[in-house]
Amino acid sequence: MEDKLKAIAREAKICLDEASDLKKLNEIRVKYLGKKGELTKVLRGMGSLSAEERPRIGQLANSVREELEEYLERRTDELKNKELEERLSREKIDVTLPGKPCMLGKMHPLTRIQGEIEDIFTGLGFNVVEGPEIETDYYNFEALNIPKDHPARDMQDTFFTGSEVLLRTHTSPIQVRTMEAAAPRVPLKIIAPGRVYRKDDDATHSPMFHQIEGLAVDYRITFADLKGVLKVFAESMFGSETRTRFRPSYFPFTEPSAEVDISCVMCGGKGCRVCSGTGWLEVLGCGSVHPRVLEISGYDSEQYTGFAFGMGLERITMLKYGIDDLRLLFENDLRFLEQI
Ligand code: DAH
């Protein structure tokens, strides 16, 4: 048995020396050291040994196993190094090859214009606030002086989740929410950008679009303040040569109310296709805050006055970049977005 063990050790080492790759080494390991390998076979025969011999042969078998394991490990390292060196001498890296270009993202045009508008108004002392897109009938209509049977509701048909809860049709409810939270503190000067929803869908209307609301409340705020602020806005947004025009209009939550036009950004006011030959483009609605809206929101209308305005972000963005179809802003086609 002793001879057998020594023979196995010798034979295995020769095989390991001759093996030329890691796969062969593994085969040899299985053959000699594996569960059903040569060494195990010999050990199975230990039962036939005498009690004196058994420990000696057992020890010998263990040291053969250890010796072979060490030998195997050394050969594994040697072969691994050899393979690595071969690969390194084969593979050449050309550091002068051009790199892969990486696509840089940029802001969506609506996000960008919203940022520009916020910059203009924060520069004038306004704070940026937000309100919920899912709104109650009370804030969206009632508190803005639009009672249940008011015809103004027809123009703002929207998506209801119940009789009193709806997707807001404009950002004006934020006027009431902000005043309620601040009353009777003044001065109050905020703008409120956000998504709004209506039952409209064509080249110039989307069921989801964005508005930016403005509100100022203080002692002695007049219509002249409103005109001044919006003139600065139009000139900052569209260029210093831009002229503004206020046309009388009607909104339930402002009195008096006006619509604001700017001189056409395409033709400068001469008249063209974009302004339908009029030289003017409508950009927003505004007015002096209705006393009833002030009162309902916690401000004494004898003491305080205010102005408000609301504009469509898509409309401003389209005018700014000369985009003629609103839907382009929501299709996320990179061929379009990359031109901006
Ligand atoms: N909320 C109005 C709309 O969506 C726009 C508007 C008009 C807002 C006049 C105002 C305002 O704050 O004073 O049609």
CSV table of C-alpha atoms and ligand atoms in Angstrom, one decimal:
chain,number,residue,atom,x,y,z
A,1,MET,CA,0.0,0.0,0.0
A,2,GLU,CA,2.8,2.3,0.8
A,3,ASP,CA,4.4,1.6,-2.6
A,4,LYS,CA,1.1,2.3,-4.2
A,5,LEU,CA,0.8,5.7,-2.5
A,6,LYS,CA,4.3,6.7,-3.5
A,7,ALA,CA,3.6,5.6,-7.1
A,8,ILE,CA,0.5,7.8,-7.2
A,9,ALA,CA,2.4,10.8,-5.9
A,10,ARG,CA,5.1,10.3,-8.5
A,11,GLU,CA,2.7,9.7,-11.4
A,12,ALA,CA,0.5,12.6,-10.5
A,13,LYS,CA,3.5,15.0,-10.4
A,14,ILE,CA,4.6,13.9,-13.8
A,15,CYS,CA,1.1,14.5,-15.2
A,16,LEU,CA,1.0,17.9,-13.6
A,17,ASP,CA,4.3,18.9,-15.0
A,18,GLU,CA,3.2,17.8,-18.5
A,19,ALA,CA,-0.2,19.6,-18.3
A,20,SER,CA,-0.2,22.6,-20.6
A,21,ASP,CA,-3.4,24.4,-19.5
A,22,LEU,CA,-5.8,24.9,-16.6
A,23,LYS,CA,-8.4,22.6,-18.0
A,24,LYS,CA,-5.9,19.7,-18.0
A,25,LEU,CA,-4.8,20.5,-14.4
A,26,ASN,CA,-8.4,20.2,-13.3
A,27,GLU,CA,-8.8,16.8,-15.0
A,28,ILE,CA,-5.7,15.6,-13.2
A,29,ARG,CA,-7.0,16.9,-9.9
A,30,VAL,CA,-10.2,15.0,-10.4
A,31,LYS,CA,-8.3,11.8,-11.4
A,32,TYR,CA,-6.0,11.7,-8.3
A,33,LEU,CA,-7.6,13.9,-5.6
A,34,GLY,CA,-11.2,13.7,-6.5
A,35,LYS,CA,-13.9,11.8,-4.5
A,36,LYS,CA,-13.6,8.8,-6.8
A,37,GLY,CA,-9.9,9.4,-7.5
A,38,GLU,CA,-6.9,7.2,-7.1
A,39,LEU,CA,-6.1,8.3,-3.6
A,40,THR,CA,-9.5,7.5,-2.3
A,41,LYS,CA,-9.4,4.1,-4.0
A,42,VAL,CA,-6.3,3.2,-2.0
A,43,LEU,CA,-7.7,4.5,1.2
A,44,ARG,CA,-10.7,2.2,0.8
A,45,GLY,CA,-8.4,-0.7,1.1
A,46,MET,CA,-7.2,0.4,4.6
A,47,GLY,CA,-9.7,-2.0,6.2
A,48,SER,CA,-7.4,-4.9,5.4
A,49,LEU,CA,-4.4,-3.4,7.2
A,50,SER,CA,-3.3,-4.4,10.7
A,51,ALA,CA,-4.1,-2.1,13.6
A,52,GLU,CA,-0.4,-1.1,13.9
A,53,GLU,CA,0.0,-0.3,10.2
A,54,ARG,CA,-3.2,1.7,9.8
A,55,PRO,CA,-2.1,5.0,11.4
A,56,ARG,CA,1.2,5.0,9.5
A,57,ILE,CA,-0.4,4.5,6.2
A,58,GLY,CA,-3.1,7.0,7.1
A,59,GLN,CA,-0.5,9.6,7.8
A,60,LEU,CA,1.3,8.8,4.6
A,61,ALA,CA,-1.9,9.2,2.6
A,62,ASN,CA,-2.5,12.6,4.2
A,63,SER,CA,0.9,13.9,3.4
A,64,VAL,CA,0.7,12.6,-0.2
A,65,ARG,CA,-2.6,14.5,-0.5
A,66,GLU,CA,-1.1,17.7,1.0
A,67,GLU,CA,2.0,17.4,-1.2
A,68,LEU,CA,-0.1,17.0,-4.3
A,69,GLU,CA,-2.4,19.8,-3.4
A,70,GLU,CA,0.5,22.2,-3.0
A,71,TYR,CA,2.0,21.0,-6.2
A,72,LEU,CA,-1.3,21.5,-8.0
A,73,GLU,CA,-1.5,25.0,-6.6
A,74,ARG,CA,1.9,26.0,-7.8
A,75,ARG,CA,1.3,24.6,-11.3
A,76,THR,CA,-2.0,26.5,-11.4
A,77,ASP,CA,-0.2,29.8,-10.6
A,78,GLU,CA,2.4,29.1,-13.2
A,79,LEU,CA,-0.1,28.3,-15.9
A,80,LYS,CA,-2.2,31.4,-15.1
A,81,ASN,CA,0.7,33.7,-15.3
A,82,LYS,CA,1.7,32.1,-18.6
A,83,GLU,CA,-1.7,32.6,-20.1
A,84,LEU,CA,-1.8,36.2,-18.9
A,85,GLU,CA,1.5,37.0,-20.4
A,86,GLU,CA,0.5,35.4,-23.7
A,87,ARG,CA,-2.7,37.5,-23.8
A,88,LEU,CA,-0.8,40.7,-23.0
A,89,SER,CA,1.6,40.1,-25.8
A,90,ARG,CA,-1.2,39.4,-28.2
A,91,GLU,CA,-3.6,42.3,-27.4
A,92,LYS,CA,-2.5,45.8,-28.3
A,93,ILE,CA,-4.5,48.8,-27.2
A,94,ASP,CA,-4.4,51.8,-29.6
A,95,VAL,CA,-4.6,54.8,-27.4
A,96,THR,CA,-4.8,57.1,-30.4
A,97,LEU,CA,-8.2,55.8,-31.6
A,98,PRO,CA,-11.0,58.4,-31.3
A,99,GLY,CA,-13.4,57.9,-28.3
A,100,LYS,CA,-17.1,57.2,-28.5
A,101,PRO,CA,-19.0,60.5,-28.5
A,102,CYS,CA,-21.4,60.8,-25.5
A,103,MET,CA,-24.8,62.4,-26.1
A,104,LEU,CA,-25.4,65.3,-23.8
A,105,GLY,CA,-29.0,65.9,-22.8
A,106,LYS,CA,-30.5,69.4,-22.5
A,107,MET,CA,-33.5,71.1,-21.1
A,108,HIS,CA,-36.9,70.8,-22.8
A,109,PRO,CA,-37.9,74.1,-24.4
A,110,LEU,CA,-40.9,74.5,-22.0
A,111,THR,CA,-38.6,74.0,-18.9
A,112,ARG,CA,-36.2,76.4,-20.3
A,113,ILE,CA,-38.7,79.2,-21.0
A,114,GLN,CA,-40.3,78.5,-17.6
A,115,GLY,CA,-36.9,79.1,-16.0
A,116,GLU,CA,-36.5,82.4,-18.0
A,117,ILE,CA,-39.9,83.6,-16.9
A,118,GLU,CA,-39.2,82.8,-13.3
A,119,ASP,CA,-35.9,84.6,-13.5
A,120,ILE,CA,-37.6,87.8,-14.8
A,121,PHE,CA,-40.2,87.8,-12.1
A,122,THR,CA,-37.9,86.8,-9.2
A,123,GLY,CA,-35.8,89.7,-10.4
A,124,LEU,CA,-38.8,91.9,-9.7
A,125,GLY,CA,-39.3,90.6,-6.2
A,126,PHE,CA,-41.8,87.8,-6.9
A,127,ASN,CA,-41.6,84.4,-5.1
A,128,VAL,CA,-42.2,81.1,-7.0
A,129,VAL,CA,-44.9,78.9,-5.5
A,130,GLU,CA,-46.9,75.9,-6.5
A,131,GLY,CA,-50.3,74.4,-6.0
A,132,PRO,CA,-52.0,71.0,-6.4
A,133,GLU,CA,-53.0,69.8,-9.9
A,134,ILE,CA,-56.0,67.9,-8.5
A,135,GLU,CA,-58.1,70.7,-7.2
A,136,THR,CA,-61.5,71.2,-5.5
A,137,ASP,CA,-64.4,73.0,-7.2
A,138,TYR,CA,-64.1,75.6,-4.5
A,139,TYR,CA,-60.6,76.8,-5.3
A,140,ASN,CA,-60.8,76.3,-9.0
A,141,PHE,CA,-64.1,78.1,-9.5
A,142,GLU,CA,-66.2,79.2,-6.4
A,143,ALA,CA,-63.5,81.2,-4.6
A,144,LEU,CA,-62.6,82.9,-7.9
A,145,ASN,CA,-66.1,84.3,-8.2
A,146,ILE,CA,-67.2,81.6,-10.7
A,147,PRO,CA,-70.4,80.1,-9.2
A,148,LYS,CA,-71.9,76.8,-10.3
A,149,ASP,CA,-74.1,78.2,-13.1
A,150,HIS,CA,-71.6,80.8,-14.4
A,151,PRO,CA,-71.1,80.7,-18.2
A,152,ALA,CA,-67.3,81.1,-17.7
A,153,ARG,CA,-67.3,77.4,-16.6
A,154,ASP,CA,-68.2,76.4,-20.2
A,155,MET,CA,-64.8,77.5,-21.5
A,156,GLN,CA,-63.0,75.5,-18.9
A,157,ASP,CA,-64.5,72.1,-19.2
A,158,THR,CA,-62.2,69.6,-17.6
A,159,PHE,CA,-61.8,66.1,-16.0
A,160,PHE,CA,-63.8,65.5,-12.8
A,161,THR,CA,-63.1,62.7,-10.4
A,162,GLY,CA,-66.3,63.5,-8.5
A,163,SER,CA,-68.7,66.4,-8.3
A,164,GLU,CA,-66.3,68.5,-6.2
A,165,VAL,CA,-62.8,67.3,-7.3
A,166,LEU,CA,-61.3,68.0,-10.7
A,167,LEU,CA,-58.0,68.5,-12.6
A,168,ARG,CA,-57.5,72.3,-12.3
A,169,THR,CA,-58.3,74.2,-15.4
A,170,HIS,CA,-56.0,77.1,-14.6
A,171,THR,CA,-53.4,78.1,-12.1
A,172,SER,CA,-55.6,80.9,-10.7
A,173,PRO,CA,-56.7,78.7,-7.7
A,174,ILE,CA,-53.1,79.3,-6.4
A,175,GLN,CA,-54.0,82.9,-6.0
A,176,VAL,CA,-56.6,82.0,-3.4
A,177,ARG,CA,-54.5,79.3,-1.7
A,178,THR,CA,-51.6,81.7,-1.4
A,179,MET,CA,-53.7,84.6,0.0
A,180,GLU,CA,-55.4,82.3,2.5
A,181,ALA,CA,-52.1,81.1,3.8
A,182,ALA,CA,-50.6,84.6,4.0
A,183,ALA,CA,-53.5,86.8,5.0
A,184,PRO,CA,-53.3,89.5,6.1
A,185,ARG,CA,-49.6,89.8,5.4
A,186,VAL,CA,-48.4,92.2,2.7
A,187,PRO,CA,-46.7,92.7,0.4
A,188,LEU,CA,-47.6,89.4,-1.3
A,189,LYS,CA,-45.9,88.9,-4.7
A,190,ILE,CA,-45.9,85.4,-6.2
A,191,ILE,CA,-45.8,83.6,-9.5
A,192,ALA,CA,-47.1,80.1,-9.8
A,193,PRO,CA,-46.1,77.9,-12.7
A,194,GLY,CA,-47.8,74.5,-13.3
A,195,ARG,CA,-49.8,72.0,-15.4
A,196,VAL,CA,-53.4,72.6,-16.1
A,197,TYR,CA,-56.1,70.5,-17.9
A,198,ARG,CA,-59.0,71.2,-20.3
A,199,LYS,CA,-61.1,69.2,-22.7
A,200,ASP,CA,-59.4,70.6,-25.8
A,201,ASP,CA,-57.2,68.9,-28.4
A,202,ASP,CA,-55.9,70.4,-31.7
A,203,ALA,CA,-52.9,72.2,-33.2
A,204,THR,CA,-53.1,75.0,-30.7
A,205,HIS,CA,-54.7,73.3,-27.7
A,206,SER,CA,-53.7,70.3,-25.7
A,207,PRO,CA,-55.7,68.6,-22.9
A,208,MET,CA,-52.7,69.2,-20.7
A,209,PHE,CA,-50.7,72.4,-20.9
A,210,HIS,CA,-48.9,74.9,-18.6
A,211,GLN,CA,-49.7,78.3,-17.2
A,212,ILE,CA,-47.9,80.8,-15.1
A,213,GLU,CA,-50.0,82.7,-12.7
A,214,GLY,CA,-49.0,86.0,-11.1
A,215,LEU,CA,-50.4,87.8,-8.1
A,216,ALA,CA,-49.4,90.9,-6.1
A,217,VAL,CA,-51.3,92.3,-3.1
A,218,ASP,CA,-50.4,95.3,-1.1
A,219,TYR,CA,-51.5,98.7,0.0
A,220,ARG,CA,-52.3,101.0,-2.9
A,221,ILE,CA,-51.5,98.6,-5.8
A,222,THR,CA,-52.9,100.1,-9.0
A,223,PHE,CA,-53.4,99.1,-12.6
A,224,ALA,CA,-50.3,101.2,-13.4
A,225,ASP,CA,-48.2,98.7,-11.3
A,226,LEU,CA,-49.7,95.9,-13.4
A,227,LYS,CA,-48.9,97.7,-16.6
A,228,GLY,CA,-45.3,98.4,-15.5
A,229,VAL,CA,-44.6,94.8,-14.4
A,230,LEU,CA,-46.0,93.3,-17.6
A,231,LYS,CA,-44.1,95.8,-19.8
A,232,VAL,CA,-40.8,94.9,-18.2
A,233,PHE,CA,-41.7,91.2,-18.6
A,234,ALA,CA,-42.5,91.6,-22.3
A,235,GLU,CA,-39.4,93.5,-23.0
A,236,SER,CA,-37.1,91.1,-21.1
A,237,MET,CA,-38.7,88.1,-22.7
A,238,PHE,CA,-39.0,89.2,-26.3
A,239,GLY,CA,-36.6,92.1,-26.7
A,240,SER,CA,-36.5,95.8,-25.6
A,241,GLU,CA,-38.2,96.9,-28.8
A,242,THR,CA,-41.3,94.9,-27.9
A,243,ARG,CA,-44.5,97.1,-27.4
A,244,THR,CA,-47.4,96.1,-25.2
A,245,ARG,CA,-51.1,96.9,-25.6
A,246,PHE,CA,-53.9,96.3,-23.0
A,247,ARG,CA,-57.4,95.5,-24.3
A,248,PRO,CA,-60.5,95.6,-22.1
A,249,SER,CA,-61.7,92.1,-21.3
A,250,TYR,CA,-63.6,90.1,-18.8
A,251,PHE,CA,-62.6,87.6,-16.1
A,252,PRO,CA,-64.8,86.8,-13.1
A,253,PHE,CA,-61.9,87.2,-10.7
A,254,THR,CA,-60.5,90.5,-11.8
A,255,GLU,CA,-62.1,93.9,-12.2
A,256,PRO,CA,-61.3,95.6,-14.4
A,257,SER,CA,-59.8,92.9,-16.6
A,258,ALA,CA,-57.6,93.2,-19.7
A,259,GLU,CA,-55.9,91.1,-22.3
A,260,VAL,CA,-52.4,91.9,-23.2
A,261,ASP,CA,-51.0,91.9,-26.7
A,262,ILE,CA,-47.3,92.3,-27.7
A,263,SER,CA,-46.1,93.7,-31.0
A,264,CYS,CA,-45.6,90.7,-33.3
A,265,VAL,CA,-42.3,89.0,-32.7
A,266,MET,CA,-42.1,87.9,-36.3
A,267,CYS,CA,-42.8,91.1,-38.2
A,268,GLY,CA,-42.3,93.7,-35.5
A,269,GLY,CA,-45.9,95.0,-36.0
A,270,LYS,CA,-46.1,95.4,-39.7
A,271,GLY,CA,-48.5,92.5,-40.1
A,272,CYS,CA,-47.7,88.9,-41.2
A,273,ARG,CA,-49.0,85.4,-41.2
A,274,VAL,CA,-48.2,84.8,-37.6
A,275,CYS,CA,-50.2,87.8,-36.3
A,276,SER,CA,-52.9,87.4,-39.0
A,277,GLY,CA,-51.9,90.8,-40.4
A,278,THR,CA,-52.8,92.6,-37.2
A,279,GLY,CA,-49.2,93.3,-36.0
A,280,TRP,CA,-50.2,92.1,-32.5
A,281,LEU,CA,-50.1,88.8,-30.6
A,282,GLU,CA,-52.2,88.0,-27.6
A,283,VAL,CA,-50.1,86.7,-24.7
A,284,LEU,CA,-52.0,86.8,-21.4
A,285,GLY,CA,-55.0,87.8,-19.3
A,286,CYS,CA,-54.8,90.1,-16.3
A,287,GLY,CA,-56.6,92.6,-14.1
A,288,SER,CA,-57.1,94.1,-10.7
A,289,VAL,CA,-58.0,91.4,-8.2
A,290,HIS,CA,-61.8,91.4,-7.7
A,291,PRO,CA,-62.7,92.7,-4.2
A,292,ARG,CA,-64.8,89.6,-3.6
A,293,VAL,CA,-61.7,87.3,-4.2
A,294,LEU,CA,-59.7,89.4,-1.8
A,295,GLU,CA,-62.3,89.1,0.9
A,296,ILE,CA,-63.0,85.4,0.4
A,297,SER,CA,-59.2,84.9,0.8
A,298,GLY,CA,-58.9,86.9,4.0
A,299,TYR,CA,-57.9,90.4,2.8
A,300,ASP,CA,-59.9,93.5,3.7
A,301,SER,CA,-60.7,94.9,0.2
A,302,GLU,CA,-61.0,98.4,1.7
A,303,GLN,CA,-57.4,98.3,2.8
A,304,TYR,CA,-55.7,96.2,0.2
A,305,THR,CA,-55.7,96.0,-3.6
A,306,GLY,CA,-53.9,93.7,-6.0
A,307,PHE,CA,-53.3,92.7,-9.5
A,308,ALA,CA,-53.2,89.2,-11.2
A,309,PHE,CA,-52.2,87.8,-14.5
A,310,GLY,CA,-52.1,84.4,-16.2
A,311,MET,CA,-50.2,83.3,-19.2
A,312,GLY,CA,-49.8,80.1,-21.2
A,313,LEU,CA,-46.3,78.7,-21.1
A,314,GLU,CA,-46.7,76.8,-24.4
A,315,ARG,CA,-47.9,80.0,-26.2
A,316,ILE,CA,-44.9,82.0,-24.9
A,317,THR,CA,-42.5,79.2,-25.9
A,318,MET,CA,-44.0,78.9,-29.4
A,319,LEU,CA,-43.7,82.6,-30.0
A,320,LYS,CA,-40.1,82.7,-28.7
A,321,TYR,CA,-38.9,79.9,-30.9
A,322,GLY,CA,-41.3,80.3,-33.9
A,323,ILE,CA,-43.0,76.9,-33.4
A,324,ASP,CA,-46.3,76.6,-35.2
A,325,ASP,CA,-47.7,73.3,-33.8
A,326,LEU,CA,-48.2,72.9,-30.1
A,327,ARG,CA,-48.1,69.1,-30.3
A,328,LEU,CA,-44.4,69.2,-31.2
A,329,LEU,CA,-43.7,70.2,-27.6
A,330,PHE,CA,-45.2,67.0,-26.3
A,331,GLU,CA,-44.1,64.4,-28.9
A,332,ASN,CA,-40.5,64.3,-27.6
A,333,ASP,CA,-39.1,63.8,-31.1
A,334,LEU,CA,-35.3,64.5,-30.7
A,335,ARG,CA,-35.1,65.7,-34.3
A,336,PHE,CA,-37.3,68.6,-33.3
A,337,LEU,CA,-36.0,69.2,-29.8
A,338,GLU,CA,-32.4,69.3,-31.0
A,339,GLN,CA,-33.1,72.3,-33.3
A,340,ILE,CA,-33.9,74.4,-30.2
B,1,DAH,N1,-57.1,81.9,-15.4
B,1,DAH,C1,-57.3,82.5,-16.7
B,1,DAH,C2,-57.5,81.5,-17.8
B,1,DAH,O1,-57.0,80.4,-17.6
B,1,DAH,C3,-56.2,83.4,-17.1
B,1,DAH,C4,-56.1,84.6,-16.2
B,1,DAH,C5,-56.7,85.8,-16.6
B,1,DAH,C6,-55.4,84.6,-15.0
B,1,DAH,C7,-56.7,86.9,-15.8
B,1,DAH,C8,-55.4,85.8,-14.2
B,1,DAH,C9,-56.1,86.9,-14.6
B,1,DAH,O2,-54.7,85.8,-13.1
B,1,DAH,O3,-56.0,88.0,-13.9
B,1,DAH,O4,-58.1,81.7,-18.8
